[in-house]
CSV table of C-alpha atoms in Angstrom, one decimal:
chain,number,residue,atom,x,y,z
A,1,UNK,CA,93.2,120.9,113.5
A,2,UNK,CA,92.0,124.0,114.1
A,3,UNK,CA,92.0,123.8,118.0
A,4,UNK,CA,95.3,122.5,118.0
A,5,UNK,CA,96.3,125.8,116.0
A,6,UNK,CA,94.3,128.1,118.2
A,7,UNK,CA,95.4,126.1,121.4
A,8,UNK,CA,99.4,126.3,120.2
A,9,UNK,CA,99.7,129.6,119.9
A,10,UNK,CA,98.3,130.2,123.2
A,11,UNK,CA,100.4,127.9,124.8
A,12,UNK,CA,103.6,129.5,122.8
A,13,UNK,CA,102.6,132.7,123.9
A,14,UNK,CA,102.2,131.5,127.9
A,15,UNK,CA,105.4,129.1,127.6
A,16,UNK,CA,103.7,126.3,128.5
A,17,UNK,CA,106.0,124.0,126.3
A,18,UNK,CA,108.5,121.8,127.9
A,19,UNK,CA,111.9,121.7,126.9
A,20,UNK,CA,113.4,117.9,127.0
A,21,UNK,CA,117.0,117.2,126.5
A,22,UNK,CA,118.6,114.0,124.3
A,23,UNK,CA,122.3,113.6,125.1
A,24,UNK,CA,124.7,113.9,122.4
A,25,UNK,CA,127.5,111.2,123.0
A,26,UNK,CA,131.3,111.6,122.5
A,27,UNK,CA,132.1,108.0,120.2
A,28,UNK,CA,135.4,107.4,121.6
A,29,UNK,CA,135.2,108.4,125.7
A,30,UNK,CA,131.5,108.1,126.0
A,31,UNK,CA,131.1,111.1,127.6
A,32,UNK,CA,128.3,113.7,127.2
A,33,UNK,CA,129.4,116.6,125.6
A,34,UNK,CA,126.3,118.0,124.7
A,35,UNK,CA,122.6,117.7,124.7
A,36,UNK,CA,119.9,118.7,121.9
A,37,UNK,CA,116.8,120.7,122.7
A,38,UNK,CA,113.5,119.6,122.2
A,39,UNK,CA,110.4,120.9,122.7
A,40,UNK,CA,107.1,118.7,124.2
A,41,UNK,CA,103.8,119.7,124.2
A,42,UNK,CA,101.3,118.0,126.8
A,43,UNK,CA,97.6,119.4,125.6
A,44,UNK,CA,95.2,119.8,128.7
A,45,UNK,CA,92.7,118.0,126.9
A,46,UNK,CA,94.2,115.8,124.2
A,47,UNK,CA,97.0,114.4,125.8
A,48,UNK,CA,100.7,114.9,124.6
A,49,UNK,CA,101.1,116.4,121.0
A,50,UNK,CA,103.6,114.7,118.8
A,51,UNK,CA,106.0,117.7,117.6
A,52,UNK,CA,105.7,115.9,113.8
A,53,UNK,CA,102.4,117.2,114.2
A,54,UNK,CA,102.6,120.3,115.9
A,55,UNK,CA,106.2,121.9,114.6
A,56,UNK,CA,104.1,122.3,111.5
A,57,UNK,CA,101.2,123.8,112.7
A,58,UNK,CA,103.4,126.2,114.4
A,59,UNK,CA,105.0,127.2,111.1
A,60,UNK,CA,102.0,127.4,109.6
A,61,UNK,CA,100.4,129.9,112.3
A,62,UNK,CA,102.9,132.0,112.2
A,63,UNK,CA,104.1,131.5,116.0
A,64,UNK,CA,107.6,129.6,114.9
A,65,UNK,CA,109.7,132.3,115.3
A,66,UNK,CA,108.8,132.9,118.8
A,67,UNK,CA,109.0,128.8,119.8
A,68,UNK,CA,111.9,129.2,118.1
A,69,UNK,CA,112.9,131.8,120.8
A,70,UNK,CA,111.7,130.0,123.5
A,71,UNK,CA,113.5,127.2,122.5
A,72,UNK,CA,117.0,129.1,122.4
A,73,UNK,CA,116.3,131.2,126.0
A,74,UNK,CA,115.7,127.9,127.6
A,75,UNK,CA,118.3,126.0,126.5
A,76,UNK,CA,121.0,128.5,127.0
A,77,UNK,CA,119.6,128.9,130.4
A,78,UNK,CA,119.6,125.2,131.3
A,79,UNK,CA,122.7,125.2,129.7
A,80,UNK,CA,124.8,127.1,132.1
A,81,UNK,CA,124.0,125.0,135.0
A,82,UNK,CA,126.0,122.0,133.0
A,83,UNK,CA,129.3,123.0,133.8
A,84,UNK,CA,131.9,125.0,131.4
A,85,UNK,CA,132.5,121.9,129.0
A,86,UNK,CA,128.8,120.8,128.1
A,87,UNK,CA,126.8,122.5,124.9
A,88,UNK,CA,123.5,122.9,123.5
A,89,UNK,CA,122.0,122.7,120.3
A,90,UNK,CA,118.6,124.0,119.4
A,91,UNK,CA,116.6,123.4,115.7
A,92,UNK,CA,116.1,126.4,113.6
A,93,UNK,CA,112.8,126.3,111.4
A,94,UNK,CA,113.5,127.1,107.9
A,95,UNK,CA,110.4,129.6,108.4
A,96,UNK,CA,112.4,131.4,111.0
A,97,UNK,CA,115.0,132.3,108.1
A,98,UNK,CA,112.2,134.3,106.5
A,99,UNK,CA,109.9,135.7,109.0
A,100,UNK,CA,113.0,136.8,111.7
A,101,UNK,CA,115.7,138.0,111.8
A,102,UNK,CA,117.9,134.7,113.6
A,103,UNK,CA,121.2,135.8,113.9
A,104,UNK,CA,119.5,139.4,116.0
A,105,UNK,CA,117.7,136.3,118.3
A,106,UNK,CA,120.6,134.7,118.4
A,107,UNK,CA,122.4,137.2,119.7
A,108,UNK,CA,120.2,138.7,121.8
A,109,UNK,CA,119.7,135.4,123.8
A,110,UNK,CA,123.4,134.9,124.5
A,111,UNK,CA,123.8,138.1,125.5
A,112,UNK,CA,120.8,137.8,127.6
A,113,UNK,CA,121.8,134.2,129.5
A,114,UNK,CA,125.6,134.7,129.6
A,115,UNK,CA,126.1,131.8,127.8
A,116,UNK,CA,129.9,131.1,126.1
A,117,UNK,CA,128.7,131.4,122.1
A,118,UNK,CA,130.7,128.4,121.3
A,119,UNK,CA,128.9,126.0,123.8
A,120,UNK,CA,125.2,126.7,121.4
A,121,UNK,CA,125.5,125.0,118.4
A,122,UNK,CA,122.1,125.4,116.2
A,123,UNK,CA,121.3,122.5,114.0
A,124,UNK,CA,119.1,123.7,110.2
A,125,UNK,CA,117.9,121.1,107.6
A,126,UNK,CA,117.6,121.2,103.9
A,127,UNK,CA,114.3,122.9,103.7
A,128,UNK,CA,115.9,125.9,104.7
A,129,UNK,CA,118.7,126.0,102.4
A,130,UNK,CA,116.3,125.1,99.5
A,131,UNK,CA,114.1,128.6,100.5
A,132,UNK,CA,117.1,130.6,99.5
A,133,UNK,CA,120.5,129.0,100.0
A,134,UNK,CA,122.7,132.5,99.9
A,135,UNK,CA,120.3,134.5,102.6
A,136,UNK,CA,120.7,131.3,104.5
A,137,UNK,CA,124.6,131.0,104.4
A,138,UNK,CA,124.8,134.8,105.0
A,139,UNK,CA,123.0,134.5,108.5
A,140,UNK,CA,124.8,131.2,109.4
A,141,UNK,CA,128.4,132.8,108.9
A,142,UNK,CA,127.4,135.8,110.4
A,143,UNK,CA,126.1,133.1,113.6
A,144,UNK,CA,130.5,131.4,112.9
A,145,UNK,CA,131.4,134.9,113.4
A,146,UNK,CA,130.2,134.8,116.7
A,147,UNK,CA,131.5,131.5,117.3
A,148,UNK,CA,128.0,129.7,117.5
A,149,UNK,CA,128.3,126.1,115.7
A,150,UNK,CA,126.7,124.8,112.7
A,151,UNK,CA,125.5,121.7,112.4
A,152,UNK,CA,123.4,120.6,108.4
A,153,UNK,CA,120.8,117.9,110.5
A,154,UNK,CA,119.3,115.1,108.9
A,155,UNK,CA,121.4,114.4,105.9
A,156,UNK,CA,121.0,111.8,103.2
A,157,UNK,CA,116.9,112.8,103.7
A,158,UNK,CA,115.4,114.8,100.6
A,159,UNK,CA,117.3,115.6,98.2
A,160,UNK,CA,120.2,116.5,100.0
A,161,UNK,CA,123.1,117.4,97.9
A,162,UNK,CA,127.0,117.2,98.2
A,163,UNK,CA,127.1,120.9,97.5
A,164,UNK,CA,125.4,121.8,100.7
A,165,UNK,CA,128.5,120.3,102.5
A,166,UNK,CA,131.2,122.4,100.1
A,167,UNK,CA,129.3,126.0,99.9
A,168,UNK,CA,127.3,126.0,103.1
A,169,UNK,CA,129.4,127.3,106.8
A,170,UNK,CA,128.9,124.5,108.3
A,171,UNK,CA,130.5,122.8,111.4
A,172,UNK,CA,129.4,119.5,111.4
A,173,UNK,CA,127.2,116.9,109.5
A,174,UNK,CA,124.3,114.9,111.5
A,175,UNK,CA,123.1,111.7,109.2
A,176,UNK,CA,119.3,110.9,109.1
A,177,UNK,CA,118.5,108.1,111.9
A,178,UNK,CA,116.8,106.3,108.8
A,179,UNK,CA,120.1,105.0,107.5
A,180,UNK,CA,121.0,103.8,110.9
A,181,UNK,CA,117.9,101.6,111.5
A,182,UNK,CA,118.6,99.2,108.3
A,183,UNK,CA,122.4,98.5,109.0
A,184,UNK,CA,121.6,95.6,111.1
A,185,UNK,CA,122.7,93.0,108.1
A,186,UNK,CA,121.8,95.9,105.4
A,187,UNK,CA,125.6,96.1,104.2
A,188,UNK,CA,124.3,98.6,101.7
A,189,UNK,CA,123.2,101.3,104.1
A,190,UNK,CA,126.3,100.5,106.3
A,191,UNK,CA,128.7,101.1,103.4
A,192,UNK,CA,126.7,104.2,102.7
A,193,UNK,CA,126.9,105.4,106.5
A,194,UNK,CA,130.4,104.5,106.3
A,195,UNK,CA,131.2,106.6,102.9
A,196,UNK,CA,129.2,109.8,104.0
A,197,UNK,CA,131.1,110.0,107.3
A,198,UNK,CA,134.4,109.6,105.2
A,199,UNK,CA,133.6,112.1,103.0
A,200,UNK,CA,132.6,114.8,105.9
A,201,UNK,CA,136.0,114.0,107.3
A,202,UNK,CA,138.0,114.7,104.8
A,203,UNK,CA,135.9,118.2,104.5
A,204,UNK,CA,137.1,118.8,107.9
A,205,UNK,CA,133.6,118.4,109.4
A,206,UNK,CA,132.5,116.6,112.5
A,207,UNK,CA,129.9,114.1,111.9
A,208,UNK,CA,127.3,112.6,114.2
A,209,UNK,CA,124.9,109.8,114.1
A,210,UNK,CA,121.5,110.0,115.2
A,211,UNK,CA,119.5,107.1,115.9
A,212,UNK,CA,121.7,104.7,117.5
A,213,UNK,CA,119.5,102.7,120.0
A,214,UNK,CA,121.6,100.1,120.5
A,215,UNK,CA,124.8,98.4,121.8
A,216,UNK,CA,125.2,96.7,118.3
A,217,UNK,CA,124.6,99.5,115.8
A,218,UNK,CA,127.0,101.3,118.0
A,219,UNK,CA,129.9,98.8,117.6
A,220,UNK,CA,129.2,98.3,113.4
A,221,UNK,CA,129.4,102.1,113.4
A,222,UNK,CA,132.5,102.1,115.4
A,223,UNK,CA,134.1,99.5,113.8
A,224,UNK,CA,132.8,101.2,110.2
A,225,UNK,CA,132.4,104.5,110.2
A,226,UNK,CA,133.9,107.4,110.9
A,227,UNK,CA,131.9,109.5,113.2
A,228,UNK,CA,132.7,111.7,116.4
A,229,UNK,CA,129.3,111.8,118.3
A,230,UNK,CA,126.6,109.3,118.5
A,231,UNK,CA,122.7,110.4,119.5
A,232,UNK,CA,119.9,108.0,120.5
């Protein structure tokens, strides 16, 4: 554990990381309109690194903030070679809400790349709401201000609460793959997928669905639930 600390930072600090992108699916044309980030880590010695394993360890060494940063040059980078129509979105550590300053990143990054603000979207979870849920609206409406999207990722995990979706500025909803794997003749969970989505609707939010990994959780959500973009 300790090597894999030690051996992170350094490759943080080198940018040794890769940056893979999942496409993120318009429902109704099918259409990529936009892809999300992610960051691999292939260890010299050990082989690739699951990020379960070492997104923590970079939180926990104090080098999130600047994968973080990594993250967001690269994918604003790679972004602009997508043509006008296709966005990004990167993952924002809850950490990087109290050890930087994200919207200054944010900005500086755009400014940096030449990226249109409105084609990065940045996707945050419930841990960083439940660190301090006013300093994190602040920075995300500041981040709408400058036309960046919002996106509240895996909800339904936790305890994720319908608040989030009334107080918080957010753009867009993603639900937790973990519902979508058990819809397969689990009318529960589909009913459930299919009342969350109906709710964010009517808030005025887009939804998508992560997880979907086949042709037939793809039609039952279709047919059930209401949901923009599919990712999977």
């Amino acid at each position: 554990r300790q090597k894999l600390k030690k051996d992170l930072k350094i490759a943080i600090h080198e940018q040794k990381l890769a940056v893979v992108y999942q496409p993120i699916i318009d429902a109704k044309t099918l259409q990529i309109v936009a892809c999300e980030a992610l960051a691999r880590w292939d260890h010299s010695e050990l082989g690739p690194i699951s990020p379960a394993i070492f997104i923590p360890l970079a939180e926990e060494n104090g080098v999130i903030s600047d994968l973080t940063r990594f993250m967001l040059t690269s994918a604003c980078r790679d972004c602009l070679s997508w043509g006008n129509e296709v966005g990004v979105s990167v993952n924002l550590s809850a950490v990087d809400f109290r050890l930087s300053d994200v919207s200054g990143v944010v900005r500086d990054v755009l400014n940096q790349s030449g990226l249109a603000p409105r084609r990065l979207e940045v996707e945050v979870t419930e841990g960083a709401i439940l660190d301090d849920q006013n300093a994190t609206s602040a920075v995300l409406s500041d981040l709408r201000r400058r036309a960046v999207k919002v996106a509240l990722d895996d909800f339904g995990t936790g305890y994720s609460s319908l608040s989030y979706l009334n107080n918080l500025p957010l753009d867009k909803v993603k639900i937790d793959q973990s519902f979508i794997r058990q819809i397969d003749g689990h009318d529960r969970s589909l009913k459930l997928v299919a009342g969350v989505t109906q709710l964010a609707k009517e808030l005025g939010l887009a939804v998508t669905v992560e997880g979907v990994e086949t042709v037939e959780q793809f039609e039952l959500l279709k047919e059930n639930a209401h949901m923009d973009l599919v990712q999977g």
